[in-house]
Amino acid sequence: MSETKTGQGPADSTTARVAEVLLAFAGSKEPIGITDIARATGLSKAVVHRIVQTLCASGFLWQNHETRKYQVGFAAFSLVDSANQTSKFRRHGMEVLANLAETTGETTTLSGRIGHRRVYVGQVESRQLVRISVEVGAAHPLTIGASGAAILAFLPEDEVEAVLNAPVPAMSATTITEPELLRERLRAVRRDGFARTTGERVRDSTSFAAPVRNRFDEVIGAISVAALTSRLTHERERALAAQAIEAADALSGELKTPLHH
């Protein structure tokens, strides 16, 4: 593994190196030394030493001064609860998606927020011959699609403005890119408790999405149900929106229960 990666700036390269050093401890049950870390990461001993010293100072690593080797520090354990929540998000989320797909007969998706984007972490496809499908693992801006709107609408105001003040990309002719129109959409989402979009990602598709919250009541993702626009009626739309909200609330409830339950 080389020390530099094509296309990465200095900040990106430094972050990648820190991540590589931390991951070297993931596969080790015993304390490891600078030479071991350098061998596992492909980084020079000098680079490893600088990174390790920084991680020790912040509590993520700890050095045994007798053996001069390093192990994971107590600060790293503060991330465990967060990691468990992430695992719980997808595990319970897939169960909720399956139930929602069964009751609606449509494709259901689970999105998780990553900064100013959201990524599809799961889907259950409709059994109908003609159906909507997404690419699990694909990331999209929060300004695009019902799931993005359901997440963005409930973020703190400063985060919303940071997203809207950045260039807004368009995925289709129906993508809303004007900040004021996006603000209007977000106000409607907050009022209704769900987001509805048509044709922003896939032609002839309408999606209904509702926010998923963690145990701190922070919005971390969204659940959506997507159907062909041509087979929707007003009553059907109302039903799908209500079912999306119910599913998202169910997952939020699971995430708010203690991890040992």
Short mmCIF file of N, CA and C in Angstrom, two decimals, residues 18 21-22 48-63 71-76:
data_model
loop_
_atom_site.label_atom_id
_atom_site.label_comp_id
_atom_site.label_asym_id
_atom_site.label_seq_id
_atom_site.Cartn_x
_atom_site.Cartn_y
_atom_site.Cartn_z
N VAL A 18 -4.27 8.14 8.69
CA VAL A 18 -4.74 7.93 10.06
C VAL A 18 -5.69 6.74 10.11
N VAL A 21 -3.81 3.46 9.87
CA VAL A 21 -3.14 3.11 11.13
C VAL A 21 -4.14 2.53 12.12
N LEU A 22 -5.30 3.16 12.26
CA LEU A 22 -6.32 2.66 13.18
C LEU A 22 -6.80 1.27 12.76
N VAL A 48 4.24 6.65 10.42
CA VAL A 48 3.48 5.90 11.43
C VAL A 48 3.74 6.48 12.82
N HIS A 49 4.98 6.79 13.11
CA HIS A 49 5.33 7.32 14.44
C HIS A 49 4.61 8.63 14.71
N ARG A 50 4.56 9.52 13.72
CA ARG A 50 3.88 10.81 13.91
C ARG A 50 2.39 10.61 14.16
N ILE A 51 1.78 9.72 13.38
CA ILE A 51 0.34 9.48 13.52
C ILE A 51 0.03 8.84 14.88
N VAL A 52 0.84 7.86 15.25
CA VAL A 52 0.64 7.16 16.52
C VAL A 52 0.75 8.12 17.70
N GLN A 53 1.71 9.04 17.65
CA GLN A 53 1.86 10.01 18.73
C GLN A 53 0.62 10.89 18.86
N THR A 54 0.07 11.30 17.72
CA THR A 54 -1.15 12.11 17.74
C THR A 54 -2.32 11.33 18.32
N LEU A 55 -2.45 10.06 17.92
CA LEU A 55 -3.55 9.23 18.42
C LEU A 55 -3.40 8.93 19.90
N CYS A 56 -2.18 8.81 20.36
CA CYS A 56 -1.95 8.61 21.80
C CYS A 56 -2.35 9.86 22.58
N ALA A 57 -1.99 11.02 22.04
CA ALA A 57 -2.30 12.28 22.72
C ALA A 57 -3.80 12.49 22.85
N SER A 58 -4.57 11.97 21.88
CA SER A 58 -6.02 12.14 21.91
C SER A 58 -6.74 10.99 22.60
N GLY A 59 -5.98 9.98 23.03
CA GLY A 59 -6.57 8.89 23.78
C GLY A 59 -7.06 7.71 22.96
N PHE A 60 -6.85 7.76 21.64
CA PHE A 60 -7.32 6.66 20.80
C PHE A 60 -6.36 5.47 20.82
N LEU A 61 -5.11 5.75 21.16
CA LEU A 61 -4.13 4.68 21.34
C LEU A 61 -3.44 4.88 22.68
N TRP A 62 -2.86 3.79 23.18
CA TRP A 62 -2.14 3.83 24.46
C TRP A 62 -0.87 3.02 24.30
N GLN A 63 0.25 3.55 24.83
CA GLN A 63 1.53 2.86 24.71
C GLN A 63 1.95 2.23 26.03
N GLN A 71 -1.68 -0.17 21.89
CA GLN A 71 -2.98 -0.82 21.81
C GLN A 71 -4.07 0.26 21.81
N VAL A 72 -5.29 -0.17 21.54
CA VAL A 72 -6.41 0.77 21.46
C VAL A 72 -6.65 1.42 22.81
N GLY A 73 -6.83 2.75 22.80
CA GLY A 73 -7.06 3.50 24.02
C GLY A 73 -8.53 3.65 24.36
N PHE A 74 -8.79 4.24 25.51
CA PHE A 74 -10.16 4.35 25.99
C PHE A 74 -11.04 5.25 25.12
N ALA A 75 -10.45 6.24 24.47
CA ALA A 75 -11.26 7.14 23.64
C ALA A 75 -11.96 6.38 22.52
N ALA A 76 -11.32 5.30 22.05
CA ALA A 76 -11.91 4.52 20.97
C ALA A 76 -13.21 3.86 21.38
#
